Short mmCIF file of C-alpha atoms in Angstrom, two decimals:
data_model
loop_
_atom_site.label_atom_id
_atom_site.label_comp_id
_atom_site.label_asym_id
_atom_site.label_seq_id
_atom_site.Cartn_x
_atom_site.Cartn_y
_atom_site.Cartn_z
CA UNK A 1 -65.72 30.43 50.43
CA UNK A 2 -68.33 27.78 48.38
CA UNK A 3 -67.35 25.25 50.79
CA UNK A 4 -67.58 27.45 53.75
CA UNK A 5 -71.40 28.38 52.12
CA UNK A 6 -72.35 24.66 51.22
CA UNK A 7 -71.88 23.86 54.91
CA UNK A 8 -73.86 27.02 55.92
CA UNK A 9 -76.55 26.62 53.90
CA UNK A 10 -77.07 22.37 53.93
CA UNK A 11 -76.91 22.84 57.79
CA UNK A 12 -79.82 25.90 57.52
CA UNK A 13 -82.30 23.60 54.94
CA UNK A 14 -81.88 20.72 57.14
CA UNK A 15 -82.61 22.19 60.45
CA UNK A 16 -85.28 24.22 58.87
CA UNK A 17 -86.93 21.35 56.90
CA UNK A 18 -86.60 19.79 60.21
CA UNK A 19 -88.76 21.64 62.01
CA UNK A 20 -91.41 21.29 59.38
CA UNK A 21 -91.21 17.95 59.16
CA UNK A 22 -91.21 17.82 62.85
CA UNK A 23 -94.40 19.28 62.89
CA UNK A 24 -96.31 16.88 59.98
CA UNK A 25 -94.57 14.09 61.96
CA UNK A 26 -95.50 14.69 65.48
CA UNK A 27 -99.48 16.95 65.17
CA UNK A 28 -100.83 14.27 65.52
CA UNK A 29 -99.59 12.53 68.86
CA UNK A 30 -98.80 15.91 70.30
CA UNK A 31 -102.23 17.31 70.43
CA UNK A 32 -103.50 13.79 71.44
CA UNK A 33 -100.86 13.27 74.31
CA UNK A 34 -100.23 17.26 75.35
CA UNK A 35 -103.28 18.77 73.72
CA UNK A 36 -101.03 21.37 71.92
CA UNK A 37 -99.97 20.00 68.16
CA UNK A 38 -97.44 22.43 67.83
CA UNK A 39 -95.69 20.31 71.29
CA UNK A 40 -92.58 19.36 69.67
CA UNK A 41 -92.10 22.20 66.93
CA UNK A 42 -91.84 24.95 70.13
CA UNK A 43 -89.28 23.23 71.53
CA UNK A 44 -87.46 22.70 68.63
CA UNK A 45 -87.73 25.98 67.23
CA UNK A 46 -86.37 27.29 70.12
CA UNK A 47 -83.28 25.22 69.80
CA UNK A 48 -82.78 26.28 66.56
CA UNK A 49 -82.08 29.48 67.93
CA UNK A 50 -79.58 28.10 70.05
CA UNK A 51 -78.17 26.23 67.58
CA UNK A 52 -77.76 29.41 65.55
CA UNK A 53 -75.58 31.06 68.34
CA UNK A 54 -73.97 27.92 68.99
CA UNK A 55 -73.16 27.90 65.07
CA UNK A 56 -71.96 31.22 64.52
CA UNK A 57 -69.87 31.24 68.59
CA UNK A 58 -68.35 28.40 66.87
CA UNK A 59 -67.19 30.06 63.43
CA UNK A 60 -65.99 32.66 65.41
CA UNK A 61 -63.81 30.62 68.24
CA UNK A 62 -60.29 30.51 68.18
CA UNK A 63 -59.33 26.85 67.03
CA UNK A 64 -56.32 26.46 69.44
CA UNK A 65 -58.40 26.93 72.49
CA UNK A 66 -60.33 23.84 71.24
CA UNK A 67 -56.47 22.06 70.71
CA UNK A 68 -55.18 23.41 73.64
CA UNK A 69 -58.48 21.87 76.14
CA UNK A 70 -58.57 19.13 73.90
CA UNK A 71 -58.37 17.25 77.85
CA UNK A 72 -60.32 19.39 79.72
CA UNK A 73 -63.25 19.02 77.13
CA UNK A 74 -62.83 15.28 76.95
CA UNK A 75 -62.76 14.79 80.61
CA UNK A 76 -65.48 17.33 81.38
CA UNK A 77 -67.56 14.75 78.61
CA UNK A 78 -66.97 11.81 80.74
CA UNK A 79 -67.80 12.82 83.90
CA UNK A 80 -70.86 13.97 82.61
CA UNK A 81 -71.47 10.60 81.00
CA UNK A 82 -70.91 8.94 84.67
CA UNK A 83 -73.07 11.79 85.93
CA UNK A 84 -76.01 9.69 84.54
CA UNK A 85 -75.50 6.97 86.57
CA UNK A 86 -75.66 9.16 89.52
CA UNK A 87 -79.48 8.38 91.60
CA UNK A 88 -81.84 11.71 90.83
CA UNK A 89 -79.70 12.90 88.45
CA UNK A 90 -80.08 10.77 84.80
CA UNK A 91 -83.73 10.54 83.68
CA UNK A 92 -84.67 7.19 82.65
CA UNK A 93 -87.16 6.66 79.33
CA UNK A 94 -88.24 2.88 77.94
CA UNK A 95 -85.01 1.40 79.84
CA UNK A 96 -82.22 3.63 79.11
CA UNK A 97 -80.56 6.51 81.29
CA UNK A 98 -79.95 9.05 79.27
CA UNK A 99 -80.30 12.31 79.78
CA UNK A 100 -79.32 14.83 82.49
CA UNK A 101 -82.37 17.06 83.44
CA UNK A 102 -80.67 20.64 84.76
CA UNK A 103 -85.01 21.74 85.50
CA UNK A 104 -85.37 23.56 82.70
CA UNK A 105 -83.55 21.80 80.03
CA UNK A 106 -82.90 18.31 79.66
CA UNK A 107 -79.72 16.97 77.39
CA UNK A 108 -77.78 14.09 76.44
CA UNK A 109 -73.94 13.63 77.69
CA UNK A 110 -73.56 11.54 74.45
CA UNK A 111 -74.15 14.22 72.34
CA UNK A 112 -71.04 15.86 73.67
CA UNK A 113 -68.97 13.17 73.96
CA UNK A 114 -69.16 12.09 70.11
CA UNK A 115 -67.44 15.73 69.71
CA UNK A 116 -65.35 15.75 72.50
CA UNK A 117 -63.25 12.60 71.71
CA UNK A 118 -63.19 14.13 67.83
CA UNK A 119 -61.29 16.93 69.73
CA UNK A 120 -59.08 14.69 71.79
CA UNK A 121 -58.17 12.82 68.81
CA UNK A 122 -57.53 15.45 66.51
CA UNK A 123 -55.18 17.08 68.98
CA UNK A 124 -53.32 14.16 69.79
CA UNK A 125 -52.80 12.16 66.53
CA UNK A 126 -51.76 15.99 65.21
CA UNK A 127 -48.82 15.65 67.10
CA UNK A 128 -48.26 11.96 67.34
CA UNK A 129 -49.59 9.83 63.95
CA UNK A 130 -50.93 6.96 64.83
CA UNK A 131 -48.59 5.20 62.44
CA UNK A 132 -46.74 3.62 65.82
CA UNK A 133 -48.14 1.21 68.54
CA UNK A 134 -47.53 3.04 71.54
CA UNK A 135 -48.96 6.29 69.44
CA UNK A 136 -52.32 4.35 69.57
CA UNK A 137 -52.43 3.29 73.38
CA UNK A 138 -53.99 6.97 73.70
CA UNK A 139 -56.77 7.40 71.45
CA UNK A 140 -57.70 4.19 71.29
CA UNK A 141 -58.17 3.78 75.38
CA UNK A 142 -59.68 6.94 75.25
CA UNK A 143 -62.58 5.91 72.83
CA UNK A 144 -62.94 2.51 74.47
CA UNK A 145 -63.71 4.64 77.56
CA UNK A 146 -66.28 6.64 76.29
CA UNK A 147 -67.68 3.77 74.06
CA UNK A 148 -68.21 1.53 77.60
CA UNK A 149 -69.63 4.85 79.22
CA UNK A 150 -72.35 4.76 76.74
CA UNK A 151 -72.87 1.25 76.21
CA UNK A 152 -74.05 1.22 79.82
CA UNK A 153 -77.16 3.62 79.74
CA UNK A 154 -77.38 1.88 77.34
CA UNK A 155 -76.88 3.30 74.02
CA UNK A 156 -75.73 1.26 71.25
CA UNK A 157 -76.28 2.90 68.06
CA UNK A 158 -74.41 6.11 69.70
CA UNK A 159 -71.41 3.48 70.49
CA UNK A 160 -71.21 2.37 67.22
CA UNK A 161 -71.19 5.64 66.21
CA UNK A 162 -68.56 6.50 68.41
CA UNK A 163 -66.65 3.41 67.14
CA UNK A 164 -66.98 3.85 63.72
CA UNK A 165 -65.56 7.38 64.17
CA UNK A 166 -62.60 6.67 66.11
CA UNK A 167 -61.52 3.89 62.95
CA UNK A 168 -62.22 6.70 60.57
CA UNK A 169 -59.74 9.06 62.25
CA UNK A 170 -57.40 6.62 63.30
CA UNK A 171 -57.40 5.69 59.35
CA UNK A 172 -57.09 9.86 58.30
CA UNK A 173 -54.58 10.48 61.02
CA UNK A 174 -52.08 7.34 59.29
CA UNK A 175 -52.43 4.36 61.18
CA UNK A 176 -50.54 1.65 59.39
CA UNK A 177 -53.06 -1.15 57.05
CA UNK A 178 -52.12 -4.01 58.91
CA UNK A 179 -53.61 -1.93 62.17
CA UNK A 180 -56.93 -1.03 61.03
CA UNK A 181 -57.43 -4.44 59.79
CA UNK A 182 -56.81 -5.82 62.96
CA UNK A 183 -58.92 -2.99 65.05
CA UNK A 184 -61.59 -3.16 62.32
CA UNK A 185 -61.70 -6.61 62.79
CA UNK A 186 -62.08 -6.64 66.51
CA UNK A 187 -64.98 -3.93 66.12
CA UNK A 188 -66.62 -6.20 63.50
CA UNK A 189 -66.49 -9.10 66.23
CA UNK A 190 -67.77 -6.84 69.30
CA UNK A 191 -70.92 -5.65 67.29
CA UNK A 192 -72.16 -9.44 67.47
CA UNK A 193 -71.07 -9.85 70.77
CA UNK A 194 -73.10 -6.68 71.88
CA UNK A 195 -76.16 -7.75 70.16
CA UNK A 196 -75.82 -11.67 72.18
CA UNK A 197 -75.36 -9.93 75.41
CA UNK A 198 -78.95 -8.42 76.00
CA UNK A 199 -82.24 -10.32 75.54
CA UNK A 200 -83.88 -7.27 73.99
CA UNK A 201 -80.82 -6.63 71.44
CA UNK A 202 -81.54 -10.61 70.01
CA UNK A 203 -85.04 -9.66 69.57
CA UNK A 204 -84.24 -6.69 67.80
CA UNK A 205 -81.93 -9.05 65.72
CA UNK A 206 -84.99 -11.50 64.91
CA UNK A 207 -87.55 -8.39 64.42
CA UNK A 208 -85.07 -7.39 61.30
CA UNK A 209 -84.54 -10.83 59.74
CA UNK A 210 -88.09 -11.76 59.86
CA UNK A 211 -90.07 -8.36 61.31
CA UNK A 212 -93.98 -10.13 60.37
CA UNK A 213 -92.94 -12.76 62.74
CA UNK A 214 -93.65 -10.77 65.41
CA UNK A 215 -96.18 -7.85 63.83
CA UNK A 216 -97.73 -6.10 66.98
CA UNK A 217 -94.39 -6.87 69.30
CA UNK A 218 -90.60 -6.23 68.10
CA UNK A 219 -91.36 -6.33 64.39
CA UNK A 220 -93.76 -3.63 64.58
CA UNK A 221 -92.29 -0.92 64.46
CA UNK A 222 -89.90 -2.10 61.09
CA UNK A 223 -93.33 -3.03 59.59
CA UNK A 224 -94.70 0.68 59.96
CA UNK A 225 -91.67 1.90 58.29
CA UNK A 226 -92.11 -0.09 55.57
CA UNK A 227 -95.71 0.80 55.40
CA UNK A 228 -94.81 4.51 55.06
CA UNK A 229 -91.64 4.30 52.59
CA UNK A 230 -93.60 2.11 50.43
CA UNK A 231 -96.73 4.62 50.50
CA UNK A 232 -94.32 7.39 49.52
CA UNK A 233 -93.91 5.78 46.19
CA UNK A 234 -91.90 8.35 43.17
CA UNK A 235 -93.91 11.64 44.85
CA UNK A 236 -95.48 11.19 48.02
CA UNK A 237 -98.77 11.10 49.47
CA UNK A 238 -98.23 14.98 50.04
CA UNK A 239 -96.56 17.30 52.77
CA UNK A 240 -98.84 16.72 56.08
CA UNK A 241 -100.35 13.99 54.94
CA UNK A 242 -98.88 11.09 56.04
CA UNK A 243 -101.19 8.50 57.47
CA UNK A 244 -98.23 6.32 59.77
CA UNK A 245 -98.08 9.64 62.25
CA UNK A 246 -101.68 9.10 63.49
CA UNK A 247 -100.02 6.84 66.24
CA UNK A 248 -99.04 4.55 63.96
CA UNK A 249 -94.94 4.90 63.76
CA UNK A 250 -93.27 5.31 67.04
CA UNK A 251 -91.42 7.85 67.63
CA UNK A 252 -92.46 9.12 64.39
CA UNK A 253 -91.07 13.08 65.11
CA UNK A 254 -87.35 11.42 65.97
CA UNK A 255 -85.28 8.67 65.30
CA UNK A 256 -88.05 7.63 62.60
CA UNK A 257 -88.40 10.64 60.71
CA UNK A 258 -87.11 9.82 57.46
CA UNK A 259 -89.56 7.16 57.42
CA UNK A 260 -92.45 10.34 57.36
CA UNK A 261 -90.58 12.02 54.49
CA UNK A 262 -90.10 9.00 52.59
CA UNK A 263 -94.14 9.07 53.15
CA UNK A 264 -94.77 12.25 52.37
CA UNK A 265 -92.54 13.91 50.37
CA UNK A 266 -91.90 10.02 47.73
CA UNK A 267 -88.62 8.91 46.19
CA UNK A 268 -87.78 12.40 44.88
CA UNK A 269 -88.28 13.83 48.00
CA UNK A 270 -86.10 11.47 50.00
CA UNK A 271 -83.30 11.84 47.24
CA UNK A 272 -83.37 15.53 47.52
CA UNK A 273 -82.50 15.26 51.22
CA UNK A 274 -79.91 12.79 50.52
CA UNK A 275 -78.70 15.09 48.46
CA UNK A 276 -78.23 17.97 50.95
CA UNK A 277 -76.42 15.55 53.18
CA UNK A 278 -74.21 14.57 50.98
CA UNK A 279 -73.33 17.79 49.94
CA UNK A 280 -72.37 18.59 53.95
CA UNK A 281 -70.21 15.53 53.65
CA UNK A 282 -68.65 16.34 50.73
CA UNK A 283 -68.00 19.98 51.47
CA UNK A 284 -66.81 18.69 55.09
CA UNK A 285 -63.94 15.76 53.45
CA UNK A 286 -62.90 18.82 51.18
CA UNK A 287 -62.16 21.11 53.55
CA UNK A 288 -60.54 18.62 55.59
CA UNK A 289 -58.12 17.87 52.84
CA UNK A 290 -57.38 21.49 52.17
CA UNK A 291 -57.31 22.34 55.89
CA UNK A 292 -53.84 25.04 56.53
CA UNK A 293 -53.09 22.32 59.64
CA UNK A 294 -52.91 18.74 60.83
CA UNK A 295 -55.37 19.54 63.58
CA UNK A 296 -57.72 21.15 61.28
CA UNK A 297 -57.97 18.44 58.97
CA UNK A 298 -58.35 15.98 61.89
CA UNK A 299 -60.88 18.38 63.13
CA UNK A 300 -62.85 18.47 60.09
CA UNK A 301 -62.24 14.80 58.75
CA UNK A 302 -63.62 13.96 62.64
CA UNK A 303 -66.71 15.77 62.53
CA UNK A 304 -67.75 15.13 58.99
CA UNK A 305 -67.48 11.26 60.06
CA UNK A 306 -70.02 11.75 62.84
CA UNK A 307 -72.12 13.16 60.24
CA UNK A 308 -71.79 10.79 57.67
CA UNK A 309 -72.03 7.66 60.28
CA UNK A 310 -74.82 8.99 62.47
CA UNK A 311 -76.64 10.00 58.85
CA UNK A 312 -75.93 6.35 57.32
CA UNK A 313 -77.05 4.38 60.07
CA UNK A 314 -80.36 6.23 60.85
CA UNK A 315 -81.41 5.82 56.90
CA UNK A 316 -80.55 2.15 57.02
CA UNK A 317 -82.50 2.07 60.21
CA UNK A 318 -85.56 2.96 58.68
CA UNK A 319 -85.28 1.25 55.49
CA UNK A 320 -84.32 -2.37 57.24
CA UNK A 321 -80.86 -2.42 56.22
CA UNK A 322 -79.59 -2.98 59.61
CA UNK A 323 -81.30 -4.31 62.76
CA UNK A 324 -83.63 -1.35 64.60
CA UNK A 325 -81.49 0.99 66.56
CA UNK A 326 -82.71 3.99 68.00
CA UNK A 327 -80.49 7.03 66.77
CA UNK A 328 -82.08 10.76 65.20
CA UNK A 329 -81.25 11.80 61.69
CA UNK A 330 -78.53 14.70 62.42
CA UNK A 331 -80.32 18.27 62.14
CA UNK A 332 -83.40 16.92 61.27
CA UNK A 333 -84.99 14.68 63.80
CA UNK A 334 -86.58 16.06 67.05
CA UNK A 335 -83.70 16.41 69.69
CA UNK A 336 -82.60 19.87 71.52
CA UNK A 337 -79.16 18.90 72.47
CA UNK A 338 -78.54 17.15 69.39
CA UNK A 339 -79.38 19.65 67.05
CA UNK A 340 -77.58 22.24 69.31
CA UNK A 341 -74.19 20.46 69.05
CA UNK A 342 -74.69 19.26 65.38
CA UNK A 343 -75.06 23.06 64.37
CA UNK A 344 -71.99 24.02 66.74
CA UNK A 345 -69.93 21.13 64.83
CA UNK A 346 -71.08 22.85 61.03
CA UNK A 347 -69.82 26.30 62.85
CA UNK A 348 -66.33 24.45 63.68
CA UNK A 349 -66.17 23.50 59.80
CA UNK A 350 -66.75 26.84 58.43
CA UNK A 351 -64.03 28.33 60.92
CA UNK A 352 -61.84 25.53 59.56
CA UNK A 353 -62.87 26.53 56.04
CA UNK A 354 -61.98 30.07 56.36
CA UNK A 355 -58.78 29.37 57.60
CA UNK A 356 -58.01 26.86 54.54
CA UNK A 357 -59.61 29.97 52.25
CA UNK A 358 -56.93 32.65 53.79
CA UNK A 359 -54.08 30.05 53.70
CA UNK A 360 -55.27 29.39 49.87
CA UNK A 361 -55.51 33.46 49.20
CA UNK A 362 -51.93 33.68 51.14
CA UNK A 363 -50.21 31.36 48.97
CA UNK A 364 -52.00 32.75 45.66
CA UNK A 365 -50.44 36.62 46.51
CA UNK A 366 -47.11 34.81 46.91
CA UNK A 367 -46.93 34.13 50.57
CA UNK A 368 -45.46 31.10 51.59
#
């Protein structure tokens, strides 16, 4: 039940402090660009709705129907993946195809995807371990698929999301040392080879080793990060008061939003968020382990990694640990779908942490 609550309430402060820090993030731009400052908090407000029906739908779904169409969802992900690539159909924004606009609603086929292929590979390896060769020809096609699918729009930082979480469950599902040094090794190599293959990924590259070399072109945007953590200092400048959201950050409301907080809200206030998230990651690897099946645990140890990865890589985004990539913070950054399916995936670890509760209650009043 407290892990089943830590998950519940982690995912509620997040999304909630979310929308507020949506808001201080984005005023600014949105009443300059749309003439409404509350632009971006109405829309994401209103996915926070959905989010809460997709949330509790999910604590509430049976389990095996998500085992038993572990193919159907996969498949159903890819084609809408490909769907993007399809004239009139993908919107295009600064290069990238990325979305699917249904009129009224516009979402990312990535967003599913990272989900989907945690469902394929949980109900898979749950029957055959990875601890075998031709037990790995399966999952490991099938993320190579959906890794090329959205390394075309192109989307990097979601394929080495993807990436990282397929070696994380391959690892928690048993495949052998020897093979995860070799696959980790071959991921390790592609990463490079990614970054060489696009003029704008090299620059990207430079921009982090040396971001003043190029102040007002790819370094810029590195340099306004900085700018705002370091203003934060121990306690921030205060909430709403950052000065990098007058049109200074990009993308200030989304995939740079930690960057604001770190601003506003100081050291203290950045660790306290931490904090939260790793409390969802820790309650998500514990009810993994105590999980009553071997899909469950899959299910869990799957989801919590897209968590944990997506959550690691956006902080060392903004802090210039790795080179700029453009990927929100989970739950907290402005993004319908994503906040939609990130709230679904906390509902899918409560409904796996009440079964491991009843198992756990079983076995205390001598069942079993």
């Amino acid at each position: 039940m407290r892990l089943r609550t830590n998950v519940l309430v982690s995912t509620l402060l997040l999304s909630v402090f979310g929308i507020v820090m949506i808001y201080s993030a984005s005023s600014y731009s949105a009443e300059v660009h749309f003439n409404d400052s509350f632009f971006y908090v109405k829309k994401q407000a209103l996915y926070f709705i959905g989010g809460l029906a997709s949330m509790f739908l999910a604590i509430k779904i049976k389990l095996d129907w998500l085992e038993k169409g572990k193919w159907i969802i996969y498949i159903v992900s890819m084609v809408l993946l490909l769907m993007l690539f399809i004239p009139g159909v993908g919107l295009t924004s600064y290069g990238a195809t990325r979305w699917i606009s249904l009129g009224f609603i516009t979402f990312q086929p990535s967003e599913i995807g990272k989900f989907a292929l945690v469902i394929l590979l949980a109900g898979h390896m749950a029957k055959y371990p990875p601890n075998k060769i031709k037990h790995l020809i399966i999952p490991v096609l099938c993320g190579l698929a959906m890794c090329v699918a959205i390394m075309l729009e192109p989307n990097m930082s979601i394929t080495m999301c993807v990436g990282a979480t397929l070696l994380i469950m391959l690892f928690a599902g048993g495949m052998k040392g020897k093979h995860f040094a070799v696959f980790g090794g071959i991921t390790a190599t592609a990463v490079p080879l990614l970054i060489f293959a696009e003029p704008y990924r090299i620059k990207r590259l430079l921009a982090f080793l040396d971001p003043w070399a190029t102040p007002r072109g790819e370094g810029y945007q590195l340099i306004q990060s900085y700018y705002a953590l370091g203003s934060g200092g121990l306690f921030g400048v205060g909430l709403f008061a950052s000065r990098q959201k007058h049109l200074f950050l990009p993308f200030a409301e989304s995939d740079f939003i930690f960057s604001v907080i770190g601003e506003e809200l100081g050291f203290f206030g950045s660790f306290a968020v931490i904090a939260v998230f790793a409390t969802l990651i820790i309650s998500g690897i514990l009810i993994a382990i105590r999980a009553d099946s071997r899909f469950k645990s899959l299910l869990a140890s799957g989801i919590t990694a897209v968590i944990a990865v997506q959550t690691i890589i956006n902080l060392a985004v903004v802090s210039g640990s790795i080179p700029p990539t453009g990927l929100p913070l989970p739950f907290v950054s402005a993004g319908g779908s994503s906040l939609v399916i990130f709230m679904f995936a906390s509902g899918i670890l409560m409904n796996i942490g009440k079964s491991a509760h009843s198992a756990q209650r079983t076995t205390h009043n001598g069942g079993f």
